[in-house]
Structure formats: C-alpha cells, structure tokens
mmCIF file of C-alpha atoms in Angstrom:
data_model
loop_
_atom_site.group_PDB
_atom_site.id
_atom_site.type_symbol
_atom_site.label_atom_id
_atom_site.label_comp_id
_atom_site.label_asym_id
_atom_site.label_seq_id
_atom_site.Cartn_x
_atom_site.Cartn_y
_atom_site.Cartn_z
ATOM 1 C CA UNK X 1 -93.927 12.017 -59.187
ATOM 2 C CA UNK X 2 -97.101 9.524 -58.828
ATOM 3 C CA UNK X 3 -96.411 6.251 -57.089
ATOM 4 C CA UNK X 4 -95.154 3.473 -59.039
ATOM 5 C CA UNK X 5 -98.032 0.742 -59.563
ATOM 6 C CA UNK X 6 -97.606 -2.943 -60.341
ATOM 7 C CA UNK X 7 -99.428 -3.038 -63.350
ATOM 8 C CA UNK X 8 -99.419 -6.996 -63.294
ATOM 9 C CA UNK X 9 -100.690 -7.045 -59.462
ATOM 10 C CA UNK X 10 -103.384 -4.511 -61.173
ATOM 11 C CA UNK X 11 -104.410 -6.917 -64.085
ATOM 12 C CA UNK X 12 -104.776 -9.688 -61.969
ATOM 13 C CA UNK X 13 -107.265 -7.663 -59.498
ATOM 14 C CA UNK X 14 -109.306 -6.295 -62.819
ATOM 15 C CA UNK X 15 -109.378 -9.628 -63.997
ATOM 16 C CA UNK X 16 -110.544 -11.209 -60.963
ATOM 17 C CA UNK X 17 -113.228 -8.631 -60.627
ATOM 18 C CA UNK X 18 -114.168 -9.358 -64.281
ATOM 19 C CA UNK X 19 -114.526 -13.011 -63.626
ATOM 20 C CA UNK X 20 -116.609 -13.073 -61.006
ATOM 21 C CA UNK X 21 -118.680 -11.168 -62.507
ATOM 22 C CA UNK X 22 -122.316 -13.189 -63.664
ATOM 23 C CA UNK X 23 -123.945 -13.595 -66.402
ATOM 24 C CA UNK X 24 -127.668 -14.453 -66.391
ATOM 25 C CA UNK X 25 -129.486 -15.296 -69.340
ATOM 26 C CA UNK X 26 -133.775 -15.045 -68.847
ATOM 27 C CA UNK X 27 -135.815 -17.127 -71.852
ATOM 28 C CA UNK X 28 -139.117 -16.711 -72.047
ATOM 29 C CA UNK X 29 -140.745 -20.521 -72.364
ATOM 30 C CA UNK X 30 -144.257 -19.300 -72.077
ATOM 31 C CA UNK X 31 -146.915 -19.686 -74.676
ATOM 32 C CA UNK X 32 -147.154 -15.970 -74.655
ATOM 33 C CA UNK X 33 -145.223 -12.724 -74.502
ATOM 34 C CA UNK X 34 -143.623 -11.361 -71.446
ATOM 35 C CA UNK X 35 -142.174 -8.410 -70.469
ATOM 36 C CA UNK X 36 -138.796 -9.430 -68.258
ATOM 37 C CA UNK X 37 -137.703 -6.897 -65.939
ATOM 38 C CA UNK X 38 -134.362 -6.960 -63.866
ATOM 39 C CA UNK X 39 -133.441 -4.392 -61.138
ATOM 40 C CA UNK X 40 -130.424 -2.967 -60.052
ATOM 41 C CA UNK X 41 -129.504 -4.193 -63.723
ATOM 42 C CA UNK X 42 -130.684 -4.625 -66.796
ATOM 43 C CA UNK X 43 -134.031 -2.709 -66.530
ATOM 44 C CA UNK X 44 -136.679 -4.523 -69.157
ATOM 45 C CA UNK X 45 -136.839 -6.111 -72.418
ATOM 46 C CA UNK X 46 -139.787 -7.653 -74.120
ATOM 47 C CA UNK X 47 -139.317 -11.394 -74.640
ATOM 48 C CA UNK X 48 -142.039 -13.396 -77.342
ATOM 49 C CA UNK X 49 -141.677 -16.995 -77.334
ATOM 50 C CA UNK X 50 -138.642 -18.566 -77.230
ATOM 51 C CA UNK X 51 -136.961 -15.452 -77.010
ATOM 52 C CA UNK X 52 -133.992 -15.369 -74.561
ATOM 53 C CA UNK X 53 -132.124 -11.917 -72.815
ATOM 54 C CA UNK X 54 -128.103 -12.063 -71.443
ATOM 55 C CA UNK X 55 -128.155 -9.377 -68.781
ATOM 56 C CA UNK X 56 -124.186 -9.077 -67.401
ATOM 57 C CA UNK X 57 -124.465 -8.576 -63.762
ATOM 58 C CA UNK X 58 -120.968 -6.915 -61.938
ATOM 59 C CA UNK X 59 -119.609 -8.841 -58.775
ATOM 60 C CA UNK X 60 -120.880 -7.706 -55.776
ATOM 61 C CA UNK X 61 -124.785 -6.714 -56.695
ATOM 62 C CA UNK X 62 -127.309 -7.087 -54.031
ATOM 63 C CA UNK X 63 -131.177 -7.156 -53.636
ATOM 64 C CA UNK X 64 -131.621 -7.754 -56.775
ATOM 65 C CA UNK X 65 -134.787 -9.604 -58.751
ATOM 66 C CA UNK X 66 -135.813 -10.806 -61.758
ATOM 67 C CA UNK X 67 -139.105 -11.284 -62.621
ATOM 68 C CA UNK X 68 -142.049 -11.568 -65.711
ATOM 69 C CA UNK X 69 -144.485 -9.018 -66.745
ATOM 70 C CA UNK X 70 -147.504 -9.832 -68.329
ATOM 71 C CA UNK X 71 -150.229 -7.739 -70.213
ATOM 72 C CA UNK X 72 -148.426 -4.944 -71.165
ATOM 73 C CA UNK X 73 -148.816 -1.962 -73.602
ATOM 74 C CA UNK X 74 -145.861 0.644 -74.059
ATOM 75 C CA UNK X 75 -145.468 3.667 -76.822
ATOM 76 C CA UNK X 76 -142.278 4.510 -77.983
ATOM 77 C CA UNK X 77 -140.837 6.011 -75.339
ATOM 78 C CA UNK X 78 -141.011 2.885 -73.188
ATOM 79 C CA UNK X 79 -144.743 4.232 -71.423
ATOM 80 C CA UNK X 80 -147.021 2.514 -70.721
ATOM 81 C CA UNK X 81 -148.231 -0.039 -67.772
ATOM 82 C CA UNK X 82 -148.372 -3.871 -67.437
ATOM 83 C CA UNK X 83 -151.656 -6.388 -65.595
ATOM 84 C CA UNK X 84 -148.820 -7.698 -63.330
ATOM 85 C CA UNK X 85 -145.849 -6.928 -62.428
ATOM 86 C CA UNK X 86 -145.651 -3.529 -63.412
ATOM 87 C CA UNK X 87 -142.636 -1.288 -62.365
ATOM 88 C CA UNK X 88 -144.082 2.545 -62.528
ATOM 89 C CA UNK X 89 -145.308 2.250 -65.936
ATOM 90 C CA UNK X 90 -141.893 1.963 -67.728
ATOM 91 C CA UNK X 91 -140.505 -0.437 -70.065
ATOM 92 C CA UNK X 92 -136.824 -0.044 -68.283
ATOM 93 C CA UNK X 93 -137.664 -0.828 -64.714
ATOM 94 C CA UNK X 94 -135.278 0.704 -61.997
ATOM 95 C CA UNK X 95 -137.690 -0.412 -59.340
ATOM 96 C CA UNK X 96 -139.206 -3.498 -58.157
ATOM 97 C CA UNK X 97 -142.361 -4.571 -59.924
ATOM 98 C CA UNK X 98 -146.186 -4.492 -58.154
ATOM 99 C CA UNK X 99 -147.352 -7.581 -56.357
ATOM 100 C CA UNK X 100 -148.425 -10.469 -57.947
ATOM 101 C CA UNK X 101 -145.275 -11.294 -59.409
ATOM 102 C CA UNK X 102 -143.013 -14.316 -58.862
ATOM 103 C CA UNK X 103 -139.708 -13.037 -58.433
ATOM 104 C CA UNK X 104 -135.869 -14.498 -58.457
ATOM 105 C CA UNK X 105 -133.678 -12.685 -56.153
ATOM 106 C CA UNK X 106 -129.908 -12.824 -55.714
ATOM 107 C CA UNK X 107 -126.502 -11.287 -53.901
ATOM 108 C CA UNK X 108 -123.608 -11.823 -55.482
ATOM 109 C CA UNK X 109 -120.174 -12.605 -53.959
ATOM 110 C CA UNK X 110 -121.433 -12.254 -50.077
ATOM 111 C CA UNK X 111 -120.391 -13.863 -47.653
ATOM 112 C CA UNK X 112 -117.360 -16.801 -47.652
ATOM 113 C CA UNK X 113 -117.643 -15.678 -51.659
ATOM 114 C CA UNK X 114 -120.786 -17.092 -52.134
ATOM 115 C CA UNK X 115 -123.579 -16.053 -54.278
ATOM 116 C CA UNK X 116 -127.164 -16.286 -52.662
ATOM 117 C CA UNK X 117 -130.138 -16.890 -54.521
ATOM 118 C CA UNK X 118 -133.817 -17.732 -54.675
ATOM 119 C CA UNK X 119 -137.665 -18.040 -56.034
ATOM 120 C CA UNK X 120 -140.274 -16.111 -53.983
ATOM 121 C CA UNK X 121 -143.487 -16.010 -54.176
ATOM 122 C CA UNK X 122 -143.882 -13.481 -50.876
ATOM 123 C CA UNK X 123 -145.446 -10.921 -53.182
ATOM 124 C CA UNK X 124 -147.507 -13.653 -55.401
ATOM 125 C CA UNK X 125 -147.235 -15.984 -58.555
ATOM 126 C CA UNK X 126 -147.733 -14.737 -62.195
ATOM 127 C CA UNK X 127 -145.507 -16.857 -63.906
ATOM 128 C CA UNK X 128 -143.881 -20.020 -63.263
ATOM 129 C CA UNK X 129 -140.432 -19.828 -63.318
ATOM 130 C CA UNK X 130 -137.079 -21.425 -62.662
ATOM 131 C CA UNK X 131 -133.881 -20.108 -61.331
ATOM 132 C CA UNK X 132 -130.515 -22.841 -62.280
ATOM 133 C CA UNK X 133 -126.868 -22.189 -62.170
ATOM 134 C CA UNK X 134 -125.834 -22.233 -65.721
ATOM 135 C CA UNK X 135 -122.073 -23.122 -65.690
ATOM 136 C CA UNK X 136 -119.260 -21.737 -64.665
ATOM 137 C CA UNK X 137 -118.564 -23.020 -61.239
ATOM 138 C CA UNK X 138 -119.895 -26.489 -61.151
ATOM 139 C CA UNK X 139 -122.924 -25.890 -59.127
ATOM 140 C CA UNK X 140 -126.062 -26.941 -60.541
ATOM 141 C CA UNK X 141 -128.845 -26.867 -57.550
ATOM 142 C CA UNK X 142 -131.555 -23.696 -57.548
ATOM 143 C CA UNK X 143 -135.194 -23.552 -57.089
ATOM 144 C CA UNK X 144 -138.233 -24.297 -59.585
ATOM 145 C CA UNK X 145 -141.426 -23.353 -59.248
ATOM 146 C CA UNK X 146 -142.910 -24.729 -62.373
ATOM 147 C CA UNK X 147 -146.485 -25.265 -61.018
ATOM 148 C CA UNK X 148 -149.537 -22.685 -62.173
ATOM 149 C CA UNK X 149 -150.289 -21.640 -58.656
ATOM 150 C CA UNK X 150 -152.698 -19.204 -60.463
ATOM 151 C CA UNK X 151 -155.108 -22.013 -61.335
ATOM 152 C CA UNK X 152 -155.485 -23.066 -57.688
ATOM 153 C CA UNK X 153 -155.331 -19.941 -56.190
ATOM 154 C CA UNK X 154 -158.303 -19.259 -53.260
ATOM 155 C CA UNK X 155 -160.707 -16.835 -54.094
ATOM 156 C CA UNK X 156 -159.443 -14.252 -51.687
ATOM 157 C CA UNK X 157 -156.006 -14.168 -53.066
ATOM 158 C CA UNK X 158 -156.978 -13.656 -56.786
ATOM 159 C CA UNK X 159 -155.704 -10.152 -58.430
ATOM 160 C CA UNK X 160 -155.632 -9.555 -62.434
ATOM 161 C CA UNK X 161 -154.880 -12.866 -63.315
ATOM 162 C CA UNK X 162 -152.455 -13.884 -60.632
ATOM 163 C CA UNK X 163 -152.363 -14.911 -56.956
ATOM 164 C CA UNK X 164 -151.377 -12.580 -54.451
ATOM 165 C CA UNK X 165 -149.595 -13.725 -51.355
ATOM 166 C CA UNK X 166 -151.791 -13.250 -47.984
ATOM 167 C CA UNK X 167 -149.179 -10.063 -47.071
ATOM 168 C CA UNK X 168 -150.035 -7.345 -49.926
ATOM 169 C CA UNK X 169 -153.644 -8.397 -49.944
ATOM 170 C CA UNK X 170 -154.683 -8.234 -45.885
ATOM 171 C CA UNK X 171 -151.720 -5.857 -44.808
ATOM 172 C CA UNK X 172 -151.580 -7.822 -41.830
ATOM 173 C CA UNK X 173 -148.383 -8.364 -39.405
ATOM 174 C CA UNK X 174 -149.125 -12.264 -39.038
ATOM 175 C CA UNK X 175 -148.427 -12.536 -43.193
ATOM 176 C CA UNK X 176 -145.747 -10.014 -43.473
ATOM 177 C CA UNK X 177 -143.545 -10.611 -40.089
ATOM 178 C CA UNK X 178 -142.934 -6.695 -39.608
ATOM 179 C CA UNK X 179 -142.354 -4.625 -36.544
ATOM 180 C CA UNK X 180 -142.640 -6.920 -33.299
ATOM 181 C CA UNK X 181 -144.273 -9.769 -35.585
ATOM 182 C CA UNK X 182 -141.242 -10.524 -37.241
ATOM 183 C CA UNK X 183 -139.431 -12.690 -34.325
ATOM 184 C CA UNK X 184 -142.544 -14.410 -33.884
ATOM 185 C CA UNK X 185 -143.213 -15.343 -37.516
ATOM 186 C CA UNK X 186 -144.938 -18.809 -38.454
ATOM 187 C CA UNK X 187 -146.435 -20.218 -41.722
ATOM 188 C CA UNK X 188 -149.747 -19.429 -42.032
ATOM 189 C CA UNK X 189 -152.624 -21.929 -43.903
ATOM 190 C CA UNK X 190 -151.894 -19.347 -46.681
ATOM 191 C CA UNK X 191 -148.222 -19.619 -46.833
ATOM 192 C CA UNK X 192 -148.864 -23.623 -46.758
ATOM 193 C CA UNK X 193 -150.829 -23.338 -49.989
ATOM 194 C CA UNK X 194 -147.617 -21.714 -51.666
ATOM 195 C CA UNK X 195 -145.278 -23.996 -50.224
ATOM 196 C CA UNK X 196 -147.285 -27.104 -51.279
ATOM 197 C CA UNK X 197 -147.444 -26.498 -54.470
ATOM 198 C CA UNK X 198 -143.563 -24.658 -54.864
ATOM 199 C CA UNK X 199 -141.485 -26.781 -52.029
ATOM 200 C CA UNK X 200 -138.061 -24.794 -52.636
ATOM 201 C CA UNK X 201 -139.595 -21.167 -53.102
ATOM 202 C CA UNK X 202 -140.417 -18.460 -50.485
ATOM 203 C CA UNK X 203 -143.599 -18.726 -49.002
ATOM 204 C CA UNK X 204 -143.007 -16.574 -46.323
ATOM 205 C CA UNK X 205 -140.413 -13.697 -45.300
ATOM 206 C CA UNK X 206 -138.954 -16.520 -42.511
ATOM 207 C CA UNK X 207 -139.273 -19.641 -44.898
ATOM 208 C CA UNK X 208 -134.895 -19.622 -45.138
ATOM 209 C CA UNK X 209 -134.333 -23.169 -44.868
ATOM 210 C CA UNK X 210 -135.809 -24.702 -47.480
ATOM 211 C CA UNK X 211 -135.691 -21.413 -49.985
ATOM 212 C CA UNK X 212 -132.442 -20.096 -50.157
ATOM 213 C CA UNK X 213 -129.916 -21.442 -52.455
ATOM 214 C CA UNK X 214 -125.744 -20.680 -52.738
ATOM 215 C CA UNK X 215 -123.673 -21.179 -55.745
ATOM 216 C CA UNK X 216 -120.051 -19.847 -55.692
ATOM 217 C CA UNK X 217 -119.123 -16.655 -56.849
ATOM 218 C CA UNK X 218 -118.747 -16.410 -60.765
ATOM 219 C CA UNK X 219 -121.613 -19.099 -61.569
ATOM 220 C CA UNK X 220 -123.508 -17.904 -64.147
ATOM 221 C CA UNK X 221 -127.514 -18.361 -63.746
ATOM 222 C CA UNK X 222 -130.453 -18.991 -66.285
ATOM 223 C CA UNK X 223 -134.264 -17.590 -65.181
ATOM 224 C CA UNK X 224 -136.497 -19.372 -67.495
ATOM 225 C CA UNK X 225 -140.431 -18.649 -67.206
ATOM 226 C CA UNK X 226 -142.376 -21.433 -67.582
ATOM 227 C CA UNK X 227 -140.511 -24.247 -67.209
ATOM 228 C CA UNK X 228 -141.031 -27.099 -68.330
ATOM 229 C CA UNK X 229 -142.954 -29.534 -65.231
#
C-alpha cells in the first residue's frame, strides 16, 4: 500500500511555493525598439514602444539577469544577431548577453527568505534602466540608473553604441578583481565614472554596499528601460 499523505499539509506547501513565486513585468520606455532578454527564464521577446512583457519567475531562481538588446535583425526562426547585448545570435536567449549591456540581476528566496537584487553596469551601459519592487510585499526600494552613460562615455570605453566597463575592454585583473586581485579590489577612476553618474548600480564586482538591494520573498519586480529621469 503507498503511504498515506496529508493532502491539506500538501496544498499548503504547493501553495506556498506558488506564492512566492515572482512575477516581473519589463516595459520598454525607450523611444525605440528593444529586444528584452531574460536568462534562466523567459528567454527574449521583442518590445516596441510602450510595449510591456510578464515573465513568471519560480521561487528559488538564481543568477539570473535581465537586460535590453538593441539593433537587432532575426528571420523566422529566431536567427539572427543584435549591436549590443547579443546572446549567441538567438531571439530566445538561454545565455547571458555580450558586454555592453546594463543588466538587472536577482536571487530569489535566499537567504533569511529574502530576494536579492540589483543594476550593474560591470559589463557596460546600453540602456538606462530601472529595477522597482512592484507590489506584493510592501517593499518599494531598488536601483535606477536612468542617466545616458553612453553620451559621456571616455573614448576608450566606447563599443557599438554603448560604453563598456574598463574589465571586458583591458582584460585586466585591477578592473575585474579575479584570481589573487579579487581580495585586493578598489574602485578604479573608471569605475568612479559609472558610479557618478548611477550611485546605486554596480560599478565594480566589490561595489556591495551601495548596489545590492533585498525585497522579501514573493515581491513582484518591474525592469523598465529608460526611465523616466
């Protein structure tokens, strides 16, 4: 005979599970087209002005990101490439998109239940953006970066119509804090230009303090490119 189960202890668990589940809804407030892309779920969805995309993301997803493509041509079979932020040529991304790209990441339900999220411009800007709870647990607090970091970008750091971050463009430990430079990591003059201009975004792979943002599990979240100021 199977073991007996309490179906009502069950429903409660699925139900639990179900509502802390998040949903995050991306609009597209830019002049122009973009091509939103969202990894480990969701994959890609063009968005024209004023368009908007609900993406329902399960409890418990990590490294996740968000982020706008721009300039992009696909056929119908979803081929095709994008200026930035292109993920391997697909429409449906199901890896992370090609520096420059602004990016939101996120971890649902970590630790203390706790949902961790944030704006980082580590591999670039291409699109302003802004990353808000959008109901469902009271919290209302997440990053902006509504600035066009693009139009002051140095020189050095300009790539297809975005700016790169100092790490994917010099390959350098003292920008991208890897191996036995990562203890010893600092803000850079580079780092300060992103952080000037985007106070509450990454700037930097150590820039936690002022960059990461918590919400509690079963908020819901909005990603709106270009913001308004």
């Amino acid at each position: 005979m199977a073991p007996s189960v309490n179906i009502s202890v069950l429903f409660l668990f699925l139900l639990a599970a179900v509502g802390d589940a998040a949903i995050f809804t991306v609009v597209n407030q830019c002049p122009y087209t973009v091509w939103a892309a969202s990894v480990p779920v969701g994959g890609g969805r063009q968005l024209n002005r004023g368009e908007a995309w609900t993406i329902n993301v399960p409890a418990g997803t990590t490294a996740a990101r968000i982020w706008a493509r721009t300039g992009c041509r696909f056929d119908g079979s979803g081929r095709g490439g994008c200026r930035t932020g292109d993920c391997g040529g697909v429409l449906q991304c199901t890896g992370y998109g090609r520096a420059p790209n602004t990016l939101a990441e996120f971890a649902l339900n970590q630790f203390s239940n706790l949902d961790f999220f944030d704006i980082s411009l580590i591999d670039g800007f291409n699109v302003p953006m802004a990353f808000l709870p959008d109901g469902g647990s009271g919290c209302s607090r997440g990053p902006r970066c509504a600035v066009d970091v693009t139009a002051r970008c140095p020189a050095e750091l300009r790539q297809d119509g975005a700016c790169n971050n100092a790490c994917p463009v010099f390959k350098q430990n003292v920008y991208c804090c890897v191996g036995s430079a990562n203890n010893s990591c600092r803000p850079t003059n580079y780092s300060r230009f992103f952080k000037g201009l985007c106070p509450n975004a990454y700037s930097y792979p150590k820039d936690d303090p002022t960059s990461t943002f918590t919400c509690p599990a079963g908020t819901n979240y909005r990603v709106i490119f270009c913001p308004s100021a």
